[in-house]
Amino acid sequence: MLADQIETLLVQIHIELQFVEAYLRNNQACYVMQGVICIECGKAHPVSVRKCYSYNNNDLLTKYCTGDSRIGDYFAVLRKS
């Protein structure tokens, strides 16, 4: 039946999502990325920028790629697709 096929497909999708999340979570490597982040708004800026003009904030932090950020980015991409 169609309902059984849909249920099987949903289970497969769920398993795949869990696999990718576990893979990203287990990879705890951290990398420095190009750019800086405004701690007020979360916006990424080029490394040459010294101030977030949206929030008049001079406290910009180095941007890092971490396991948690990769998981967040992964699910953000899924939401958009």
PDB file of C-alpha atoms in Angstrom:
ATOM      1  CA  MET A   1       0.000   0.000   0.000  1.00  0.00           C
ATOM      2  CA  LEU A   2       0.992   3.593  -0.489  1.00  0.00           C
ATOM      3  CA  ALA A   3       0.814   4.328   3.243  1.00  0.00           C
ATOM      4  CA  ASP A   4       3.292   1.528   3.977  1.00  0.00           C
ATOM      5  CA  GLN A   5       5.686   2.820   1.315  1.00  0.00           C
ATOM      6  CA  ILE A   6       5.469   6.332   2.749  1.00  0.00           C
ATOM      7  CA  GLU A   7       6.098   5.040   6.270  1.00  0.00           C
ATOM      8  CA  THR A   8       9.114   3.032   5.081  1.00  0.00           C
ATOM      9  CA  LEU A   9      10.519   6.063   3.287  1.00  0.00           C
ATOM     10  CA  LEU A  10      10.017   8.276   6.358  1.00  0.00           C
ATOM     11  CA  VAL A  11      11.860   5.740   8.524  1.00  0.00           C
ATOM     12  CA  GLN A  12      14.742   5.680   6.018  1.00  0.00           C
ATOM     13  CA  ILE A  13      14.906   9.493   5.979  1.00  0.00           C
ATOM     14  CA  HIS A  14      14.900   9.579   9.787  1.00  0.00           C
ATOM     15  CA  ILE A  15      17.731   7.030   9.951  1.00  0.00           C
ATOM     16  CA  GLU A  16      19.780   9.003   7.412  1.00  0.00           C
ATOM     17  CA  LEU A  17      19.280  12.279   9.306  1.00  0.00           C
ATOM     18  CA  GLN A  18      20.361  10.628  12.553  1.00  0.00           C
ATOM     19  CA  PHE A  19      23.418   9.104  10.869  1.00  0.00           C
ATOM     20  CA  VAL A  20      24.606  12.443   9.476  1.00  0.00           C
ATOM     21  CA  GLU A  21      23.968  14.219  12.786  1.00  0.00           C
ATOM     22  CA  ALA A  22      25.931  11.541  14.686  1.00  0.00           C
ATOM     23  CA  TYR A  23      28.771  11.768  12.157  1.00  0.00           C
ATOM     24  CA  LEU A  24      28.954  15.545  12.572  1.00  0.00           C
ATOM     25  CA  ARG A  25      28.686  15.312  16.365  1.00  0.00           C
ATOM     26  CA  ASN A  26      31.495  12.731  16.584  1.00  0.00           C
ATOM     27  CA  ASN A  27      33.819  14.887  14.484  1.00  0.00           C
ATOM     28  CA  GLN A  28      34.893  17.378  17.149  1.00  0.00           C
ATOM     29  CA  ALA A  29      37.630  19.014  15.091  1.00  0.00           C
ATOM     30  CA  CYS A  30      37.575  22.797  15.277  1.00  0.00           C
ATOM     31  CA  TYR A  31      38.798  25.055  12.486  1.00  0.00           C
ATOM     32  CA  VAL A  32      39.432  28.790  12.338  1.00  0.00           C
ATOM     33  CA  MET A  33      37.447  30.255   9.458  1.00  0.00           C
ATOM     34  CA  GLN A  34      37.845  33.442   7.488  1.00  0.00           C
ATOM     35  CA  GLY A  35      35.754  36.221   8.896  1.00  0.00           C
ATOM     36  CA  VAL A  36      34.481  37.503  12.222  1.00  0.00           C
ATOM     37  CA  ILE A  37      31.138  37.292  14.019  1.00  0.00           C
ATOM     38  CA  CYS A  38      29.211  40.066  15.768  1.00  0.00           C
ATOM     39  CA  ILE A  39      28.197  38.754  19.199  1.00  0.00           C
ATOM     40  CA  GLU A  40      25.195  41.113  19.247  1.00  0.00           C
ATOM     41  CA  CYS A  41      23.453  40.013  16.044  1.00  0.00           C
ATOM     42  CA  GLY A  42      25.339  36.856  14.993  1.00  0.00           C
ATOM     43  CA  LYS A  43      26.096  38.296  11.571  1.00  0.00           C
ATOM     44  CA  ALA A  44      29.302  37.169   9.857  1.00  0.00           C
ATOM     45  CA  HIS A  45      31.599  39.851   8.454  1.00  0.00           C
ATOM     46  CA  PRO A  46      34.788  39.730   6.376  1.00  0.00           C
ATOM     47  CA  VAL A  47      37.958  39.666   8.470  1.00  0.00           C
ATOM     48  CA  SER A  48      38.791  43.213   7.291  1.00  0.00           C
ATOM     49  CA  VAL A  49      35.691  44.636   9.024  1.00  0.00           C
ATOM     50  CA  ARG A  50      36.417  46.070  12.461  1.00  0.00           C
ATOM     51  CA  LYS A  51      32.875  47.037  13.463  1.00  0.00           C
ATOM     52  CA  CYS A  52      29.307  45.774  13.045  1.00  0.00           C
ATOM     53  CA  TYR A  53      27.525  48.938  11.994  1.00  0.00           C
ATOM     54  CA  SER A  54      24.080  47.392  12.465  1.00  0.00           C
ATOM     55  CA  TYR A  55      24.698  47.192  16.228  1.00  0.00           C
ATOM     56  CA  ASN A  56      27.536  49.722  16.568  1.00  0.00           C
ATOM     57  CA  ASN A  57      29.592  46.874  18.015  1.00  0.00           C
ATOM     58  CA  ASN A  58      33.398  46.766  17.968  1.00  0.00           C
ATOM     59  CA  ASP A  59      33.577  43.401  19.763  1.00  0.00           C
ATOM     60  CA  LEU A  60      33.847  41.007  16.812  1.00  0.00           C
ATOM     61  CA  LEU A  61      34.998  37.444  17.427  1.00  0.00           C
ATOM     62  CA  THR A  62      36.975  35.065  15.249  1.00  0.00           C
ATOM     63  CA  LYS A  63      34.710  32.706  13.336  1.00  0.00           C
ATOM     64  CA  TYR A  64      35.165  28.984  14.076  1.00  0.00           C
ATOM     65  CA  CYS A  65      33.819  25.843  12.465  1.00  0.00           C
ATOM     66  CA  THR A  66      32.934  23.386  15.248  1.00  0.00           C
ATOM     67  CA  GLY A  67      30.941  20.187  15.475  1.00  0.00           C
ATOM     68  CA  ASP A  68      27.993  22.120  16.882  1.00  0.00           C
ATOM     69  CA  SER A  69      28.165  24.800  14.190  1.00  0.00           C
ATOM     70  CA  ARG A  70      28.284  22.134  11.466  1.00  0.00           C
ATOM     71  CA  ILE A  71      25.183  20.458  12.927  1.00  0.00           C
ATOM     72  CA  GLY A  72      23.399  23.809  13.102  1.00  0.00           C
ATOM     73  CA  ASP A  73      24.371  24.622   9.517  1.00  0.00           C
ATOM     74  CA  TYR A  74      23.273  21.159   8.362  1.00  0.00           C
ATOM     75  CA  PHE A  75      19.787  21.542   9.825  1.00  0.00           C
ATOM     76  CA  ALA A  76      19.530  25.140   8.563  1.00  0.00           C
ATOM     77  CA  VAL A  77      20.206  23.880   5.028  1.00  0.00           C
ATOM     78  CA  LEU A  78      17.596  21.142   5.460  1.00  0.00           C
ATOM     79  CA  ARG A  79      15.006  23.700   6.583  1.00  0.00           C
ATOM     80  CA  LYS A  80      15.636  25.772   3.447  1.00  0.00           C
ATOM     81  CA  SER A  81      15.379  22.819   1.068  1.00  0.00           C
TER      82      SER A  81
END
